[in-house]
Coordinates of C-alpha atoms in Angstrom, one line a residue:
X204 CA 9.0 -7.5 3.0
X205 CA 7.4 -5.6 0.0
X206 CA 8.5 -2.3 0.4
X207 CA 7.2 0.0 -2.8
X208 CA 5.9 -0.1 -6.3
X209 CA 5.4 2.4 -9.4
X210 CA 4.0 2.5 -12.6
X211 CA 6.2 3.1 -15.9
X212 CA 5.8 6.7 -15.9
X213 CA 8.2 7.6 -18.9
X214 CA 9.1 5.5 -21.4
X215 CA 10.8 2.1 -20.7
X216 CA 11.7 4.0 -17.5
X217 CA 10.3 3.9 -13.6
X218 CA 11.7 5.4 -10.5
X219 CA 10.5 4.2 -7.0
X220 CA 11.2 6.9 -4.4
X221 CA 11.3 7.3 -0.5
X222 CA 13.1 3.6 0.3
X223 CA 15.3 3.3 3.4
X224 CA 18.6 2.4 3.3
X225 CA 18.5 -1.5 3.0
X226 CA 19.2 -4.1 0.2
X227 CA 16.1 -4.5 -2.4
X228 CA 15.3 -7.0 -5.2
X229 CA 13.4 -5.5 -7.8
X230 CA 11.0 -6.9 -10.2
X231 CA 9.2 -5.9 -13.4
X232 CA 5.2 -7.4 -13.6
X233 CA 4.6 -6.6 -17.4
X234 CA 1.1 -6.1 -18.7
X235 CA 2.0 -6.6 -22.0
X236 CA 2.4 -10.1 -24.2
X237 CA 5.1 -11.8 -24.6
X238 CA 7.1 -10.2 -21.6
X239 CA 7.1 -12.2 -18.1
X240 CA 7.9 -10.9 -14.8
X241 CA 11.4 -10.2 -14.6
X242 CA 14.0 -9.7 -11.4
X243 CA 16.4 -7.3 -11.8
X244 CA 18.7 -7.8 -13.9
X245 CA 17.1 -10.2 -16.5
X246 CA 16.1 -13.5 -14.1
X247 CA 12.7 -15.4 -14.3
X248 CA 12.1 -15.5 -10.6
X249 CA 12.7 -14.7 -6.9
X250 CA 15.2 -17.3 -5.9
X251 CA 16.9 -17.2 -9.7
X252 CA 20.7 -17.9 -9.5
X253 CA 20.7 -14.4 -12.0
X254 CA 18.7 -12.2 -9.6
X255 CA 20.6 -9.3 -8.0
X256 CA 20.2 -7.0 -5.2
X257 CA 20.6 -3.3 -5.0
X258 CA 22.1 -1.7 -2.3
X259 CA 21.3 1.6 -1.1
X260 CA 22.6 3.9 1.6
X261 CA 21.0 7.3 2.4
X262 CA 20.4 9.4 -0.3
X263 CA 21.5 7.0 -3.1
X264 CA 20.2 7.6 -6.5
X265 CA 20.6 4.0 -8.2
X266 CA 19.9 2.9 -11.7
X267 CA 18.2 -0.6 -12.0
X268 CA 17.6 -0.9 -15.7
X269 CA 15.7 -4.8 -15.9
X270 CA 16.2 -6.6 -19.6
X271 CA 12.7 -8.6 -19.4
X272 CA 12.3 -12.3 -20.1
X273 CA 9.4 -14.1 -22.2
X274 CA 7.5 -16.7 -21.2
X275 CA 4.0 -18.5 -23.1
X276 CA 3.2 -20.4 -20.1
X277 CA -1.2 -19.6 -19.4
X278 CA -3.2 -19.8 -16.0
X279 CA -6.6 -19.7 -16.8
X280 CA -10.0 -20.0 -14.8
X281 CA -14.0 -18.5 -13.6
X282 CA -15.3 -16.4 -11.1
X283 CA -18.8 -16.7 -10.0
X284 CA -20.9 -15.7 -6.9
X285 CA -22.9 -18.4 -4.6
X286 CA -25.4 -18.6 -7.1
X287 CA -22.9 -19.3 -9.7
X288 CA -23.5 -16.5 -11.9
X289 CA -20.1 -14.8 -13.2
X290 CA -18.4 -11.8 -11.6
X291 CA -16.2 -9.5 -13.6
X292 CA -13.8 -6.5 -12.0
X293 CA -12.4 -9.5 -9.8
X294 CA -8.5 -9.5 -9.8
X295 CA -6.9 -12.8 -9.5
X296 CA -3.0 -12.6 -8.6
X297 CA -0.6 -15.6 -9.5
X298 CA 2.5 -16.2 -6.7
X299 CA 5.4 -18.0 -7.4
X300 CA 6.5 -20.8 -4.5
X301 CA 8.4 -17.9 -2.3
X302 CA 5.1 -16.0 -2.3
X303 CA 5.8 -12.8 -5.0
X304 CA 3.5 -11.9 -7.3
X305 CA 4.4 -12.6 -10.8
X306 CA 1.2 -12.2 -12.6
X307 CA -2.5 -11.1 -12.8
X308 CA -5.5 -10.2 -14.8
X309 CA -9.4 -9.4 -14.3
X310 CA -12.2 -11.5 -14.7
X311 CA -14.3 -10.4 -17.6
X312 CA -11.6 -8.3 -18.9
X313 CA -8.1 -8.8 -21.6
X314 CA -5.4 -9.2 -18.8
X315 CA -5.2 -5.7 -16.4
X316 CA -6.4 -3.7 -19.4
X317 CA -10.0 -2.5 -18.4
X318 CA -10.9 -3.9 -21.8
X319 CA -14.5 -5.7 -21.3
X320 CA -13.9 -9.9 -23.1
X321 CA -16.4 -11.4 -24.1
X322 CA -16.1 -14.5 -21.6
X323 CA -18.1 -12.6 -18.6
X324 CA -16.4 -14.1 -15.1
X325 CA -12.9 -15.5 -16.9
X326 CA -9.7 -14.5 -16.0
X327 CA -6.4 -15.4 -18.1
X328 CA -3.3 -14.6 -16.4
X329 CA -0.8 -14.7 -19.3
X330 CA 3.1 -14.9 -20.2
X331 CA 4.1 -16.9 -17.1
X332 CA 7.3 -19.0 -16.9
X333 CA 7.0 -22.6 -16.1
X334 CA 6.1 -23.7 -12.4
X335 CA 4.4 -24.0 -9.7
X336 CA 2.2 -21.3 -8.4
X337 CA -0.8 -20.2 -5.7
X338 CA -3.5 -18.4 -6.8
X339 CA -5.6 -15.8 -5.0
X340 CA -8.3 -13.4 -5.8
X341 CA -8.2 -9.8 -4.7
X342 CA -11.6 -8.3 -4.9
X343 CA -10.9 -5.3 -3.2
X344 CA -9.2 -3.9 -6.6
X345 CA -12.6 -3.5 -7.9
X346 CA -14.0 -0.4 -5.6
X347 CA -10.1 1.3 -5.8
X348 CA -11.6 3.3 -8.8
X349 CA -14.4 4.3 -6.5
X350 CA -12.8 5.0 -4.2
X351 CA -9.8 7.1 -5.6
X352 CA -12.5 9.7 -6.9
X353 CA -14.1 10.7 -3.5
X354 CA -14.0 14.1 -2.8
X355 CA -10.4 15.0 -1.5
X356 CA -11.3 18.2 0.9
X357 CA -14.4 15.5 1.8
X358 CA -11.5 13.4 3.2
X359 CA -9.1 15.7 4.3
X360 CA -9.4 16.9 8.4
X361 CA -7.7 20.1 7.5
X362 CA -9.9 21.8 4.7
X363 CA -13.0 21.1 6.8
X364 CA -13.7 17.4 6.3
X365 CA -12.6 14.1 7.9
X366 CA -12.2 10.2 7.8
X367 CA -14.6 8.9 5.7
X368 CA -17.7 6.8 6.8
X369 CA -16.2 3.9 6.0
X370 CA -19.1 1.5 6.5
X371 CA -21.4 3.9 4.5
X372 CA -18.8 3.6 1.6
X373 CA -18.6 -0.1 1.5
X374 CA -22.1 -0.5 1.8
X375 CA -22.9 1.1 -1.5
X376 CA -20.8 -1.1 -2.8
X377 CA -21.0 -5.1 -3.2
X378 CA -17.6 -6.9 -1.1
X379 CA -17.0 -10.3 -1.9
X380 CA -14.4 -12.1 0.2
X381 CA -11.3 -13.5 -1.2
X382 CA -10.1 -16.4 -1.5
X383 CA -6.8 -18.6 -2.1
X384 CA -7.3 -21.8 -4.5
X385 CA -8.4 -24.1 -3.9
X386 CA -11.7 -22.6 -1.2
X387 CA -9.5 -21.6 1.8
X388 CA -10.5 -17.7 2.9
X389 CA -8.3 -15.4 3.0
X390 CA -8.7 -13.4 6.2
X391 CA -10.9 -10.2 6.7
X392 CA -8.3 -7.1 7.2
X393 CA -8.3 -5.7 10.8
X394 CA -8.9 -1.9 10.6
X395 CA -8.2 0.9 13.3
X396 CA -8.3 4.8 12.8
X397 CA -4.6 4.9 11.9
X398 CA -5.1 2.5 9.2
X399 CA -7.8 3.9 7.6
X400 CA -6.2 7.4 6.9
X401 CA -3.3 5.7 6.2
X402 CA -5.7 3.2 3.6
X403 CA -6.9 6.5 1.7
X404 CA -3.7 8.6 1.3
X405 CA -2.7 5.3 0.4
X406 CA -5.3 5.3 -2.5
X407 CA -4.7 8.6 -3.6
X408 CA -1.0 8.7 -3.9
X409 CA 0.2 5.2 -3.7
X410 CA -2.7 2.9 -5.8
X411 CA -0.1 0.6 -6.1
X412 CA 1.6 0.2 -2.6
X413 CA -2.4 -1.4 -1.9
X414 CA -1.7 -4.2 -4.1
X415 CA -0.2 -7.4 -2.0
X416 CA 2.2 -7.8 -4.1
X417 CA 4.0 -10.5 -1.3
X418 CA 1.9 -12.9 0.5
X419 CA 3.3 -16.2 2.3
X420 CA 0.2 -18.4 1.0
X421 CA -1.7 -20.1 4.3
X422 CA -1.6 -23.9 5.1
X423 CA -4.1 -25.2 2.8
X424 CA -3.2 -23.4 -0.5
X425 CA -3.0 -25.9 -3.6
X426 CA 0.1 -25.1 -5.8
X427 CA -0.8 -25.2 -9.1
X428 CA 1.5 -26.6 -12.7
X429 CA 2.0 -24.3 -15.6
X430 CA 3.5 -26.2 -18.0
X431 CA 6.4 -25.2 -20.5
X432 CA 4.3 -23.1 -23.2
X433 CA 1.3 -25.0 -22.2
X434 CA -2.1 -23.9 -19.5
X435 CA -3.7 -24.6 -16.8
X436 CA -7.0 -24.1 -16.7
X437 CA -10.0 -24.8 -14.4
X438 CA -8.5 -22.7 -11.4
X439 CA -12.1 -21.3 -10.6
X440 CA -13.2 -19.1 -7.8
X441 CA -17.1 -19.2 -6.2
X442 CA -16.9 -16.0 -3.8
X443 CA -19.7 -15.3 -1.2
X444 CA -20.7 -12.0 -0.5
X445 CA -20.4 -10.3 3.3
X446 CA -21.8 -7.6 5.2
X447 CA -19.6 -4.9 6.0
X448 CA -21.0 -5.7 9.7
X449 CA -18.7 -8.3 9.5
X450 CA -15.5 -5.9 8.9
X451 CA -13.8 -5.4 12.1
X452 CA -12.9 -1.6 12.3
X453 CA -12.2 -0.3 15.6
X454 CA -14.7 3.0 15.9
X455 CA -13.2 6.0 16.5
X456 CA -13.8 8.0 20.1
X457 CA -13.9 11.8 20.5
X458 CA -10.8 13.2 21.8
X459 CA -12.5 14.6 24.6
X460 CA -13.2 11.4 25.8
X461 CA -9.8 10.0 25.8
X462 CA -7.7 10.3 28.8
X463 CA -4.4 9.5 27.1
X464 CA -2.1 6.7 28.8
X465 CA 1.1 7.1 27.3
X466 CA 3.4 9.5 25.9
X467 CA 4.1 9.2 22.2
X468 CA 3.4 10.4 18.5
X469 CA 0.0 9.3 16.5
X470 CA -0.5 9.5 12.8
X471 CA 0.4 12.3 10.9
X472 CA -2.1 13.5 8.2
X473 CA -1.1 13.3 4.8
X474 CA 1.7 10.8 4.7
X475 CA 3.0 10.1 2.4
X476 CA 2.4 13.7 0.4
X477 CA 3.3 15.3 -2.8
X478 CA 5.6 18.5 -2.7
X479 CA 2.6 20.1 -4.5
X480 CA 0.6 19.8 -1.5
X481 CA 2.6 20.4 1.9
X482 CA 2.0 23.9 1.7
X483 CA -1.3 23.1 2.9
X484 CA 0.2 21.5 5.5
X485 CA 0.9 18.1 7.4
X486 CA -1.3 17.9 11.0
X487 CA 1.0 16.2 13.3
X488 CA -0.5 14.4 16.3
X489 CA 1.3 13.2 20.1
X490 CA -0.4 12.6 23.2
X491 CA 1.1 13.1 26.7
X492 CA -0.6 11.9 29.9
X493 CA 0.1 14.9 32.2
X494 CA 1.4 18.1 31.8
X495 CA 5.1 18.1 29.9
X496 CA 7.7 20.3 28.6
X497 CA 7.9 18.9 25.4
X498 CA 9.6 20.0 21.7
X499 CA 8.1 18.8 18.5
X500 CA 11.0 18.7 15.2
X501 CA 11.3 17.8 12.0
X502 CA 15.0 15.8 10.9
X503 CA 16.2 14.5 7.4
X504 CA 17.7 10.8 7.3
X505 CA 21.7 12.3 8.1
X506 CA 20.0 12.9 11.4
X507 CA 20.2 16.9 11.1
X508 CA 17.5 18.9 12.3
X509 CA 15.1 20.6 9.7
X510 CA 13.0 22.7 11.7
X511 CA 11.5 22.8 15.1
X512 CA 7.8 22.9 15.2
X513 CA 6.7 23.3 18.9
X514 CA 8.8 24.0 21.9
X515 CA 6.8 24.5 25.1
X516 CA 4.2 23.2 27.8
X517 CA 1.5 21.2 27.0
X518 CA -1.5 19.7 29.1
X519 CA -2.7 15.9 29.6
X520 CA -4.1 15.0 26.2
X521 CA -4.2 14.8 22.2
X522 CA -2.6 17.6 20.3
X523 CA -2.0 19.0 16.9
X524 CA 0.9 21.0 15.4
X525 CA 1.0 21.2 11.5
X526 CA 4.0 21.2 9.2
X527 CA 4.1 23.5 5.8
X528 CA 7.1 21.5 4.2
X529 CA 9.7 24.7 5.4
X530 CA 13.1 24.8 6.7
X531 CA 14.3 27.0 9.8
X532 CA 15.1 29.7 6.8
X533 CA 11.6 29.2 5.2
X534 CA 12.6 27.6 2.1
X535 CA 10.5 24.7 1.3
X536 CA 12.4 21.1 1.6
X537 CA 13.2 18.7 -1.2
X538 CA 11.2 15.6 -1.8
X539 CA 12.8 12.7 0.0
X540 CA 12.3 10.5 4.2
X541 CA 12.1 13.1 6.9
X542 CA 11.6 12.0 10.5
X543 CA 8.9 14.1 12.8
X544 CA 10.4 13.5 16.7
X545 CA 8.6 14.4 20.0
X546 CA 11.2 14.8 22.9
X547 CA 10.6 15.5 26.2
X548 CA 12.7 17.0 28.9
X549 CA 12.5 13.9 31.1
X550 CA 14.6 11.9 28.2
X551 CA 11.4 10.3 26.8
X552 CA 11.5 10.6 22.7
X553 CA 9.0 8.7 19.8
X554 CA 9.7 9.6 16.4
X555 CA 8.5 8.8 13.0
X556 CA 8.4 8.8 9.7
X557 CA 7.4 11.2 6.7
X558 CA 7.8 10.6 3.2
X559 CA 7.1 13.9 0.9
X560 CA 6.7 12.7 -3.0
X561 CA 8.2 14.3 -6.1

């Protein structure tokens, strides 16, 4: 299960924050010839004999430096539309045999580097190590640009605004729909209120948590060779274009219409967020079906209550409390996995999770 992903953001150095206790192999995805995706500590791949895992309990603070490998080994191919003419901003993902990613590039661009080639619609996927590996396109990395520079208070329930029109958004823009080599489709996402808020905090805090960087490659996926130092080439995509009719997004009723049927928490709006923003708060939503005595707290990951938010009756329905990031004493928390809880006083409990970034 992938579980996050970071950018180097000093130099040589990363830091992935907010994983649950739980043993973790770790790779590096280089953008930059000769290196080659590396396993921690220096291993060429997934199942390597040299790969290591990295334990962590709660609240661990682990170093995981990775020595990277080389490899000359090229992957190399076109991307056109059903008329055949070429499409660029298209980003084609190489898998190794136990379905992790360990390469990528654009078509019509040098690698991941948003410099333009002069080969309109080609993608070279670079530095991998000998193998066999599926290849997949991910179109969607096109529109993440786009995307990431909507309006925030536009998108955000509590400064005035709300979920975007999603259909509006991707009609503005032209979806193509991805593929695994050799022709077999890769599904259409199935979307629902929750996953849509959770899509564009997603986009705004975690670009790279979008990417899949682990896919088990369907029944009908054609491995293909990359010799020692040598290429293969020819791996071509034709995509067709689809409506955003087509996406299956579950619309979103007014809460006055909703006669809730169970007791338990929704989403919770942002999560993740950045210490820099929780002062604004974090709207926390929990439905009950009739009128209950409920409490509504906040606990770190040693299981110790933070703060309590709500403590009282509430009627049949949705409702809101909001979170400013403070303790019982009103000091603001660290960064780190806290847990929001809804109890009742007939025993019944749901409780997730909240990650607050650095």
């Amino acid at each position: 299960e992938f579980m996050g992903a970071t950018a180097v953001t000093f130099t040589g150095g990363y830091r992935i924050a907010g994983l649950p206790p739980g043993s973790y192999k770790i790779a590096a995805i280089p953008a930059r010839p000769p290196f080659a995706t590396t396993y921690f500590p220096s291993a060429p791949s997934f199942n390597d004999a040299n790969t290591a895992t990295v334990t962590l309990n709660s609240g661990d603070v682990q170093d995981a430096d990775i020595q990277l490998t080389k490899a000359t080994g090229v992957l190399q191919g076109t991307i056109t539309d059903s008329l055949g003419n070429p499409l660029n901003g298209i980003l084609v993902i190489v898998y190794d045999e136990t379905g992790h990613a360990a390469g990528a590039a654009m078509s019509g661009f040098y690698g991941v580097s948003g410099i333009p080639s002069p080969n309109p619609g080609v993608y070279t996927v670079n530095n991998l190590h000998p193998g066999n590996y599926y290849v997949r396109t991910f179109a969607l990395f096109g529109i993440l640009a786009g995307l990431a520079d909507m309006d925030e208070t536009a998108m955000n329930p509590m400064q005035g605004g709300g979920l975007p029109d999603f259909r509006s958004i991707m009609e503005s823009i032209q979806v193509y729909r991805d593929e695994w080599y050799d022709d077999v489709p890769v599904p259409l996402p199935k979307f629902n209120v929750e996953d849509l808020l959770h899509f564009f905090e997603k986009l705004r805090y975690e670009v790279f948590a979008l990417m899949p960087f682990f896919q088990l490659p369907p029944s009908g996926a054609t491995l293909v060779n990359v010799p020692d130092g040598g290429a293969a080439t020819g791996i071509d995509f034709q995509l067709n274009e689809f409506s955003v009719e087509s996406l299956p997004i579950t619309e979103v009723e007014e809460e006055e219409t909703v006669t809730p049927t169970g007791f338990g928490l929704l989403q919770s709006y942002p999560n993740p967020v950045s210490r820099t923003q929780i002062g604004q708060g974090v709207s926390i939503s929990f439905q009950v079906p009739q009128p209950t005595q409920v409490q509504i707290a906040i606990y770190n990951l040693l299981g110790q209550k933070v703060v309590t938010l709500f403590q009282g009756v509430v009627e049949s329905g949705i409702h809101h409390v909001v979170w400013n990031g403070l303790d019982e004493r009103g000091q603001q928390v660290p960064a780190g996995i806290y847990f929001y809880a809804l109890e009742a006083n007939n025993g019944e409990k749901s409780m997730k999770k909240l990650v607050i970034l650095r």
